[in-house]
XYZ file of N, CA and C in Angstrom:
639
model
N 23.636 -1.632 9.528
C 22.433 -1.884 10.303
C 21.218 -1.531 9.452
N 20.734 -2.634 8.891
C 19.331 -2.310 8.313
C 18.065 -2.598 9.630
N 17.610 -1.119 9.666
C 16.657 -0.969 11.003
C 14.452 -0.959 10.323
N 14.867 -0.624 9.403
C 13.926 -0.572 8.527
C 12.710 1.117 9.049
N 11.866 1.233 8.147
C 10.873 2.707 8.106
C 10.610 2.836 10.182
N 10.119 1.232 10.720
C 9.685 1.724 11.886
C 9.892 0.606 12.789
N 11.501 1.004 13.635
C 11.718 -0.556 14.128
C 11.391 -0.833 15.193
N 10.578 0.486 15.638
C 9.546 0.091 17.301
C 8.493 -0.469 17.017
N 8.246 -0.708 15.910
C 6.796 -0.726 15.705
C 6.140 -2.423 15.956
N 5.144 -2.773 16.538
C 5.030 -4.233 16.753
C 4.076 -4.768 15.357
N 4.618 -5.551 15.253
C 4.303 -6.216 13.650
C 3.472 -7.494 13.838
N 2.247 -7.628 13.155
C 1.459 -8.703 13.176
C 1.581 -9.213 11.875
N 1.410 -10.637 11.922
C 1.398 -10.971 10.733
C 0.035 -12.231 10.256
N -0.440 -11.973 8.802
C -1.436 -12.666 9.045
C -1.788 -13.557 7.691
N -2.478 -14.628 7.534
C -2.425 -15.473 6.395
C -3.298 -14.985 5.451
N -3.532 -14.453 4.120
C -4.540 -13.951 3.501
C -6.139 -14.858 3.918
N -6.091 -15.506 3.341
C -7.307 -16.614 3.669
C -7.620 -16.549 5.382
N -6.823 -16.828 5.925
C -6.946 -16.735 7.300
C -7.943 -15.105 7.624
N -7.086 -14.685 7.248
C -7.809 -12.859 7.613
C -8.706 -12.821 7.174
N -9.290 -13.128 5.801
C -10.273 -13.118 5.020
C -11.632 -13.455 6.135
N -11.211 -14.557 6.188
C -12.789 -15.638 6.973
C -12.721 -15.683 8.806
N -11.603 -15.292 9.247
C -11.563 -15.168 11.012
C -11.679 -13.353 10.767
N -11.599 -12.766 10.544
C -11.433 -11.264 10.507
C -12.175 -10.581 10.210
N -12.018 -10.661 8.468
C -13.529 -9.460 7.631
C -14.526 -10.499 7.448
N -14.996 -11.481 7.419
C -15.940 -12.089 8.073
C -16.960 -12.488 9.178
N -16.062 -12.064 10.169
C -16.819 -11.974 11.478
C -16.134 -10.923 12.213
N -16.302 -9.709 11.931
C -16.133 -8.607 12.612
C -16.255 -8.592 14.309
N -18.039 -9.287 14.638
C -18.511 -9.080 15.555
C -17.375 -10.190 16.394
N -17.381 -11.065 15.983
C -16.478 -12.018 17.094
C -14.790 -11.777 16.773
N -14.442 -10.858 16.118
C -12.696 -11.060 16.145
C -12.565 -9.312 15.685
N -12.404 -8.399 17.003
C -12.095 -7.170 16.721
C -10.571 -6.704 16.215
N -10.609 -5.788 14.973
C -9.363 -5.380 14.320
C -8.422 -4.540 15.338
N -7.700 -4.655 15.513
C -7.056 -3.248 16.459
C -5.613 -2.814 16.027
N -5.517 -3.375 15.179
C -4.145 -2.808 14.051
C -4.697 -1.575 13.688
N -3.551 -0.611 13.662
C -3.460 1.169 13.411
C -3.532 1.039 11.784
N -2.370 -0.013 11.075
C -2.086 0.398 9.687
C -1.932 -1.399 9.421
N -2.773 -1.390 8.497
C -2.783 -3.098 7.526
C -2.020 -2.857 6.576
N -1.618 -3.285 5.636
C -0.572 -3.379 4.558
C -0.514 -4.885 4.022
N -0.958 -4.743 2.617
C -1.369 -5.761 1.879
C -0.612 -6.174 0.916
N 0.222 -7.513 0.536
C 1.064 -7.282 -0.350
C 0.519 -8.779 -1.231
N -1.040 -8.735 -1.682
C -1.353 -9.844 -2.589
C -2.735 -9.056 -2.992
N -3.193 -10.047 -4.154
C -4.427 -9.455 -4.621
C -4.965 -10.418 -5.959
N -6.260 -9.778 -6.246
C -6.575 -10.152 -6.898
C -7.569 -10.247 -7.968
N -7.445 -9.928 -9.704
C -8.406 -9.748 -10.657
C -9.634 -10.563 -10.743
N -9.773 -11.818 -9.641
C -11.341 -12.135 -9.502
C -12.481 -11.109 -9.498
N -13.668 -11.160 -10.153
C -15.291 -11.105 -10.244
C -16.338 -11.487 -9.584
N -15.747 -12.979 -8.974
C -16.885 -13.968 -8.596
C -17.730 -13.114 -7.086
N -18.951 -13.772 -6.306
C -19.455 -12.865 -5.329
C -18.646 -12.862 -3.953
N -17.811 -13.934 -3.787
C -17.148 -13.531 -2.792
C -15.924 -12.524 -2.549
N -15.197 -13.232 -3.882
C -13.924 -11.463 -3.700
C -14.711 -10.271 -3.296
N -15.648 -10.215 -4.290
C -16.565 -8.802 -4.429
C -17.173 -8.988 -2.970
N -17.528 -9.401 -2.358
C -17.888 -9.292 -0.503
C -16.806 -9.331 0.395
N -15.501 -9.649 0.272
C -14.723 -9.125 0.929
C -13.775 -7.826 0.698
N -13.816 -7.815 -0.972
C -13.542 -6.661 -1.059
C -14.325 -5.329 -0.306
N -15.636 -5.417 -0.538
C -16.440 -4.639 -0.073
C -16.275 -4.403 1.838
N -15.913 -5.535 2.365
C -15.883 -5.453 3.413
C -14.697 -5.161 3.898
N -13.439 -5.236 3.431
C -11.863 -4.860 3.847
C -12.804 -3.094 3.767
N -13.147 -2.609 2.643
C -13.078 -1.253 2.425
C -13.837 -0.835 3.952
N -14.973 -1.645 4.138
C -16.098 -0.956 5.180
C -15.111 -1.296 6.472
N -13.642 -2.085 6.494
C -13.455 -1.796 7.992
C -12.676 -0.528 8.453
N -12.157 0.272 7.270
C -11.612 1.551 7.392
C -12.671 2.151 8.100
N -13.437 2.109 7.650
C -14.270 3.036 8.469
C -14.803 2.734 9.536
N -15.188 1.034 10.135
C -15.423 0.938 10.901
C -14.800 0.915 12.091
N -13.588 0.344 11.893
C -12.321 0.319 12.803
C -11.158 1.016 12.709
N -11.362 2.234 12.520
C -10.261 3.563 11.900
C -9.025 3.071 11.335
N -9.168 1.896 10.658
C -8.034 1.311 10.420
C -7.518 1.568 8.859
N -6.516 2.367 8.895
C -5.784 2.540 7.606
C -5.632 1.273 6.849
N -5.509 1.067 5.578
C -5.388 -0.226 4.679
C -4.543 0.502 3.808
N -3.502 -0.349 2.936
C -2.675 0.174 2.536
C -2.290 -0.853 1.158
N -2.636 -0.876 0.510
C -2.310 -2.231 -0.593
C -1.665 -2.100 -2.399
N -0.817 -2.899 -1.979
C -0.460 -3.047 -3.485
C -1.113 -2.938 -4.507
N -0.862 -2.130 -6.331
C -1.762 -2.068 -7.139
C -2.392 -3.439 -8.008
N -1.147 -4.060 -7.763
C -0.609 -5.152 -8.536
C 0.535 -5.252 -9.575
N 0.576 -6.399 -9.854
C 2.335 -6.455 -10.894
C 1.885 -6.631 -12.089
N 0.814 -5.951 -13.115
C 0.792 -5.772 -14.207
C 1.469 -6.355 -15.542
N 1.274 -6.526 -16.401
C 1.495 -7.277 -17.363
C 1.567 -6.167 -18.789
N 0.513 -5.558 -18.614
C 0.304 -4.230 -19.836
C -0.669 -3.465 -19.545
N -0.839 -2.489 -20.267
C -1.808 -1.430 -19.933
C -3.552 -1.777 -19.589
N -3.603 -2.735 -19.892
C -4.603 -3.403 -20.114
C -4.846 -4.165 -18.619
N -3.556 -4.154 -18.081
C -3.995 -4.802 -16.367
C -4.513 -3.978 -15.555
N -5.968 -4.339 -15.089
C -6.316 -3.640 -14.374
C -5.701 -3.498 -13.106
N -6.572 -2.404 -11.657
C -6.208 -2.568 -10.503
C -6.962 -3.336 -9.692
N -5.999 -4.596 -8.901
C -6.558 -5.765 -8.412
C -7.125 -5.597 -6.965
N -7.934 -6.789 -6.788
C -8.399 -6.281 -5.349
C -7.563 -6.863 -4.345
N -7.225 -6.147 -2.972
C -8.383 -5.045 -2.595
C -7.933 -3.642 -2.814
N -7.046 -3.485 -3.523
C -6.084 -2.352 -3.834
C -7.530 -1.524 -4.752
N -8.458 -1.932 -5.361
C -9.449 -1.156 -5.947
C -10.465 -0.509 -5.404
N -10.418 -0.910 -4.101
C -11.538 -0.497 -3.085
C -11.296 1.251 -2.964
N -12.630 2.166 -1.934
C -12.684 3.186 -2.220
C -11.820 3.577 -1.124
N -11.612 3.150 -0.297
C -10.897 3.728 1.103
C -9.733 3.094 1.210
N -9.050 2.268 0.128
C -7.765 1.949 0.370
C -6.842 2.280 -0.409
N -5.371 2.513 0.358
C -4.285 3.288 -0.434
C -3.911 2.405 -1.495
N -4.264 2.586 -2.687
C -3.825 1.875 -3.446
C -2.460 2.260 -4.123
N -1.085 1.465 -3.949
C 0.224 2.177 -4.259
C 0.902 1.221 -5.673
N 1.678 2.244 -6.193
C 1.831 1.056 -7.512
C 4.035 1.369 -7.529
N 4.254 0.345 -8.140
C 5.708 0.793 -7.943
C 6.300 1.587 -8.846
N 6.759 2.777 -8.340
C 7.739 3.826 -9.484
C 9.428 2.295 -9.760
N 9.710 3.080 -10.926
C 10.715 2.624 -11.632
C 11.735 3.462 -10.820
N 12.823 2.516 -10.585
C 14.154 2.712 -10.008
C 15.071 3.457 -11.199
N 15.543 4.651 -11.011
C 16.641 5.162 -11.614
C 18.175 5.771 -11.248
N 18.917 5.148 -12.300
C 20.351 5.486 -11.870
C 20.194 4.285 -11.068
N 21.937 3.775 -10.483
C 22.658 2.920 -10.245
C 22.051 2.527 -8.853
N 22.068 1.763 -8.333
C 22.473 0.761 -6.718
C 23.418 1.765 -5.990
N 22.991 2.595 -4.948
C 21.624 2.273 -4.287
C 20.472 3.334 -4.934
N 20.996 4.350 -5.735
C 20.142 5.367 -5.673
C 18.591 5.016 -6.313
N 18.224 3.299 -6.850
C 17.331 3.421 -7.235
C 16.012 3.807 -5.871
N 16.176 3.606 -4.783
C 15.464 4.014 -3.951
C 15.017 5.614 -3.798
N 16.313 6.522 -4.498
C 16.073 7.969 -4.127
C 15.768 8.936 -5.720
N 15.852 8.212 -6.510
C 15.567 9.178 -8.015
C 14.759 7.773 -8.250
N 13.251 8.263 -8.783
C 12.377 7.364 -9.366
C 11.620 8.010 -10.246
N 10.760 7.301 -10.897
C 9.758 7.824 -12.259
C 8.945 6.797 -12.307
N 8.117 7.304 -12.970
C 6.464 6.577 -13.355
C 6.381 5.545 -13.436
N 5.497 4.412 -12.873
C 5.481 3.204 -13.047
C 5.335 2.445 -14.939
N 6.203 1.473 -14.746
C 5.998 0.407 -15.980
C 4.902 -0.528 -15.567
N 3.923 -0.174 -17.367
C 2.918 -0.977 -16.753
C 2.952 -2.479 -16.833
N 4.373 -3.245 -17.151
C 4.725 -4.338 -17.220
C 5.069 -4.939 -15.708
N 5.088 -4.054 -14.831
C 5.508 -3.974 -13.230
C 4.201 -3.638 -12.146
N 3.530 -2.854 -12.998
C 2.836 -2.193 -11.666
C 1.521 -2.015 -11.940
N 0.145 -2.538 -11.983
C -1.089 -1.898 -12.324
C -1.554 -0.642 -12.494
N -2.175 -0.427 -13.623
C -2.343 1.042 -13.501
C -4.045 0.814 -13.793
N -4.442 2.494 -13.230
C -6.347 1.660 -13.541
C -6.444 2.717 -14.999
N -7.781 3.289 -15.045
C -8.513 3.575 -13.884
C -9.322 2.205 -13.743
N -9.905 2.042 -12.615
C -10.882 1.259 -11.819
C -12.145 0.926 -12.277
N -12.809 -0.222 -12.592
C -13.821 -0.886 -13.720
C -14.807 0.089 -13.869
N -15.322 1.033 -12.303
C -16.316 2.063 -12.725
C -15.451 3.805 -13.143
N -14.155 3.379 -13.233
C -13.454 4.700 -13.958
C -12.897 5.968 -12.943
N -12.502 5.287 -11.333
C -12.063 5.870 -10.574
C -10.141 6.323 -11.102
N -9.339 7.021 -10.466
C -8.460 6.939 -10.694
C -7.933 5.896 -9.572
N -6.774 5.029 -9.930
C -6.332 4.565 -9.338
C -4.661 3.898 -9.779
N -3.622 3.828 -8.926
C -3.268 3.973 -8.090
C -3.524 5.168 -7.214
N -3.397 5.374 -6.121
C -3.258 6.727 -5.298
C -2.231 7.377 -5.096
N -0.868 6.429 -5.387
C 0.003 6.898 -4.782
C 1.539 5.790 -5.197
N 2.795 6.213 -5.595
C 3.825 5.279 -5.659
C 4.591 5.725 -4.847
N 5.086 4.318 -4.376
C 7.114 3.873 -4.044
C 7.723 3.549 -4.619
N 9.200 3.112 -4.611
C 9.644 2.059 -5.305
C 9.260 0.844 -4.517
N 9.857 0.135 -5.221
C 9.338 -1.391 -5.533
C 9.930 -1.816 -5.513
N 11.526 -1.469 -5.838
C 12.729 -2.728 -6.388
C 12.645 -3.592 -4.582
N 13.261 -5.087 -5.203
C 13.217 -5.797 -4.073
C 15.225 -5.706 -3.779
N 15.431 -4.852 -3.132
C 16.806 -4.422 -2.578
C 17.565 -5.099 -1.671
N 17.823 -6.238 -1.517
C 18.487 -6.829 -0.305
C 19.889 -6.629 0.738
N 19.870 -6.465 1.792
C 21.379 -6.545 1.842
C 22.015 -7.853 1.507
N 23.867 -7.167 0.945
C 24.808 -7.821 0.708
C 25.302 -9.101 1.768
N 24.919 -10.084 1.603
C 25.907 -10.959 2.287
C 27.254 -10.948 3.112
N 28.036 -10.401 2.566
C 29.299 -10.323 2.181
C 29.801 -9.065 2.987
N 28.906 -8.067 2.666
C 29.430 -6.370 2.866
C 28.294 -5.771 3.391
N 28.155 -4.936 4.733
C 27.163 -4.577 5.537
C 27.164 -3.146 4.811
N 27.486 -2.449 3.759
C 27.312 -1.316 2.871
C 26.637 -1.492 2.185
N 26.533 -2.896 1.729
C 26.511 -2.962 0.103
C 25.054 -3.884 0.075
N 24.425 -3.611 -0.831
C 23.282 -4.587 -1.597
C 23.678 -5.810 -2.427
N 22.569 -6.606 -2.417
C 22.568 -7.702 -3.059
C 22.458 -7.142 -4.309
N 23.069 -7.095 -5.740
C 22.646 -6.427 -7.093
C 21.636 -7.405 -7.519
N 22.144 -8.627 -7.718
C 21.335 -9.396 -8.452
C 19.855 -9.566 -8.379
N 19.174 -8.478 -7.134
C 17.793 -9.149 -7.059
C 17.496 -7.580 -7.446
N 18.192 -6.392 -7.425
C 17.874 -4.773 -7.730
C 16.643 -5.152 -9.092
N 16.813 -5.980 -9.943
C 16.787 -5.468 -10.870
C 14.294 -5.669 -11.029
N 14.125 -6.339 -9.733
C 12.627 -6.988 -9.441
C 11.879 -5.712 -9.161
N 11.031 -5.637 -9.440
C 10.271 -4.309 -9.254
C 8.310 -4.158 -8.953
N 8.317 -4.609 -7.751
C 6.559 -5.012 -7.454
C 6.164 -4.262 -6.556
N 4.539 -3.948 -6.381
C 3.893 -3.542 -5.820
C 4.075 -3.980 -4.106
N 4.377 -5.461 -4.434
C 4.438 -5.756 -2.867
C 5.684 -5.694 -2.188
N 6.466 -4.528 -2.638
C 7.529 -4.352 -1.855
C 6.968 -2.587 -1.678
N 6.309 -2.151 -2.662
C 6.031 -0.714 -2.543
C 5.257 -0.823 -1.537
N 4.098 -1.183 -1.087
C 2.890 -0.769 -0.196
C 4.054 -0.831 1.114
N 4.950 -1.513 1.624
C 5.043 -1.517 2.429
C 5.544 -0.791 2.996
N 6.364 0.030 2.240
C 7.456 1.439 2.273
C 5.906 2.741 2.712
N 4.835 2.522 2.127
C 3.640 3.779 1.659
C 3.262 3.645 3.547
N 3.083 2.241 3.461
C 2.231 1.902 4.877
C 3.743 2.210 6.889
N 4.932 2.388 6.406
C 6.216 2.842 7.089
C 5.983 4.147 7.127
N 5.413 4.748 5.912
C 5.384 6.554 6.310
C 4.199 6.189 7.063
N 3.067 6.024 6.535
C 1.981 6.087 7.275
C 2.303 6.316 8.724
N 2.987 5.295 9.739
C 2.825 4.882 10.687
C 4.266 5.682 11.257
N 4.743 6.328 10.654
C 5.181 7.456 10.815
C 4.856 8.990 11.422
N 3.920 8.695 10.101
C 3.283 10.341 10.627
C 1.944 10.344 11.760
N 1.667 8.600 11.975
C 0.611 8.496 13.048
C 1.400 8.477 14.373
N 2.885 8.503 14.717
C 3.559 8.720 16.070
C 3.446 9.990 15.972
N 3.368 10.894 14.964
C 4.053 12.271 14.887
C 2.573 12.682 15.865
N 1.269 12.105 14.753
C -0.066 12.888 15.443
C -0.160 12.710 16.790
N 0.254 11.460 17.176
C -0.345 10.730 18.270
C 0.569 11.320 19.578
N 1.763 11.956 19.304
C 2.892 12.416 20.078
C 2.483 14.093 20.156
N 2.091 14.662 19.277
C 1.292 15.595 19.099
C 0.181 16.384 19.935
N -0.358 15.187 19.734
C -2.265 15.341 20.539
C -3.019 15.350 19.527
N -2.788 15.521 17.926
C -3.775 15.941 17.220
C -4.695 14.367 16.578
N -5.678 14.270 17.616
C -6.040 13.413 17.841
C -6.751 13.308 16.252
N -7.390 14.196 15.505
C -8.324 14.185 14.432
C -6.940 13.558 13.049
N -5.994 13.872 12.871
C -4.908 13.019 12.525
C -5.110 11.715 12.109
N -5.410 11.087 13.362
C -5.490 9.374 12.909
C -6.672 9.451 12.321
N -7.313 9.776 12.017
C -8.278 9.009 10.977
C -7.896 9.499 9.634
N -8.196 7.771 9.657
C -7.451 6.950 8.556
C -7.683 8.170 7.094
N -8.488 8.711 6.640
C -9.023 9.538 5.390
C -8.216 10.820 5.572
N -7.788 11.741 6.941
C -6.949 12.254 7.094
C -5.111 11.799 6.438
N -4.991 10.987 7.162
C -3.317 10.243 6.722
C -3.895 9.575 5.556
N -4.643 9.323 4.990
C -4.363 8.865 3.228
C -4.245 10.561 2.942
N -5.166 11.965 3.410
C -4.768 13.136 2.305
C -3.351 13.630 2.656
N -2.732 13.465 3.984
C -1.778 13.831 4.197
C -0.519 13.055 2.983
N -0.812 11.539 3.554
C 0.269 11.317 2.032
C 0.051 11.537 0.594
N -0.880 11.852 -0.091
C -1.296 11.672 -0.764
C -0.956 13.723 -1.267
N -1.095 14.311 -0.382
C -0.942 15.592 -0.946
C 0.683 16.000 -0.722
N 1.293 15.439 0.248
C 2.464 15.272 0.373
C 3.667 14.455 -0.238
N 3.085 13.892 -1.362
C 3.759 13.181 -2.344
C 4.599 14.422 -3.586
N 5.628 14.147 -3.465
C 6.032 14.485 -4.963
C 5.312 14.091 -6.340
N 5.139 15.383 -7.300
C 4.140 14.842 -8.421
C 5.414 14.775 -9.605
N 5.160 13.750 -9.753
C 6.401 13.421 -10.880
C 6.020 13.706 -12.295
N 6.988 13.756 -13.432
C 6.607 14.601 -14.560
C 5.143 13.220 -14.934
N 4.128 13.602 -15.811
C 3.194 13.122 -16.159
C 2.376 12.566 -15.369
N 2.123 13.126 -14.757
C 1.137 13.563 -13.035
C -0.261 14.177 -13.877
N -1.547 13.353 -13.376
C -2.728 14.464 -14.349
C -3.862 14.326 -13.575
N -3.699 13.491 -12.266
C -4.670 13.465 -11.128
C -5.624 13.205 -12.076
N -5.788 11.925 -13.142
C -6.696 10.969 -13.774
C -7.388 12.124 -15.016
N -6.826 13.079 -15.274
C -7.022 13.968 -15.960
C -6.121 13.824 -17.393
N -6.191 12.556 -18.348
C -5.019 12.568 -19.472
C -4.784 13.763 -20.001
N -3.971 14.187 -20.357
C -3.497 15.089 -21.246
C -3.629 16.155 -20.339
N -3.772 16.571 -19.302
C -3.860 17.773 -18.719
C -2.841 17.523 -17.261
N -1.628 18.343 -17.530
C -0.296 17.952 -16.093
C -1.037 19.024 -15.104
């Protein structure tokens, strides 16, 4: 039984472009009311519109307490930056750790992202960025055997399988608050420090600090 991070959870789904221009475009006529977004595309555009919706995905965290959660991107070399909207200031930007040791355990022993897999910044004005990794491998179940994984696809390793695992805790620890009472919890800048300080720091960890662990 693959049940997945949160299988009560009601799932919207939405077209990039679509969201873009019915959504962070007209705020006033189409209100957000999703707890946790989770983004699994992006993009190294410049031109003035990325840069205005980028700007505006970031301003709906705050306007609509709405957590954002997005892939770093799938990198090429060190030299790939972090794409939008994963560069913005209020969004979790997650990049994929490398799977280690055999099927299944690449999900449970991981290490530092390859930057042939995963964007690494820092961010054009020199923020640190990613915020935060998962893995990434794209893991399927087996056909065949309700134990077993698909191997042949283990071996894929992207951002847009990580955010979505980052954005499952999230919405995790927002039943925990919300079951709780601790109403100050959900906001969104709260649950990014909660995961974010609650992460394992893996060896060569420098919180954008090179040379200093």
């Amino acid at each position: 039984a693959y049940r997945g991070i949160l299988p009560s959870a009601t799932l919207n789904m939405y077209e990039a472009n679509w969201f873009i221009f019915q959504r962070i475009f007209q705020p006033d006529q189409h209100v957000i009311d999703d707890d946790i977004l989770t983004m699994s595309w992006g993009t190294n555009a410049d031109d003035p519109v990325t840069l205005l919706w980028q700007r505006s995905i970031d301003a709906l965290v705050v306007r609509n307490q709405c957590l954002v959660v997005s892939g770093s991107g799938n990198g090429s070399s060190q030299e790939t930056g972090i794409a939008k909207p994963s560069a913005g200031f209020n969004i979790i930007s997650v990049g994929a750790a490398q799977g280690l040791g055999p099927i299944p355990d690449y999900l449970r022993y991981v290490g530092p992202p390859s930057p042939n897999q995963s964007s690494m910044g820092p961010t054009d004005d020199g923020r640190t960025k990613p915020d935060i990794i998962a893995p990434g491998l794209v893991l399927g179940p087996s056909a065949s055997d309700a134990e077993s994984y698909a191997e042949p696809r283990a071996s894929v390793s992207c951002t847009s399988f990580a955010a979505p695992q980052v954005a499952g805790i999230a919405g995790l620890l927002l039943d925990a608050a919300r079951y709780q009472g601790w109403l100050d919890a959900e906001d969104p800048r709260v649950m990014k420090a909660l995961l974010l300080n609650g992460a394992d720091k893996l060896t060569g960890w420098h919180k954008g600090q090179v040379g200093q662990a």
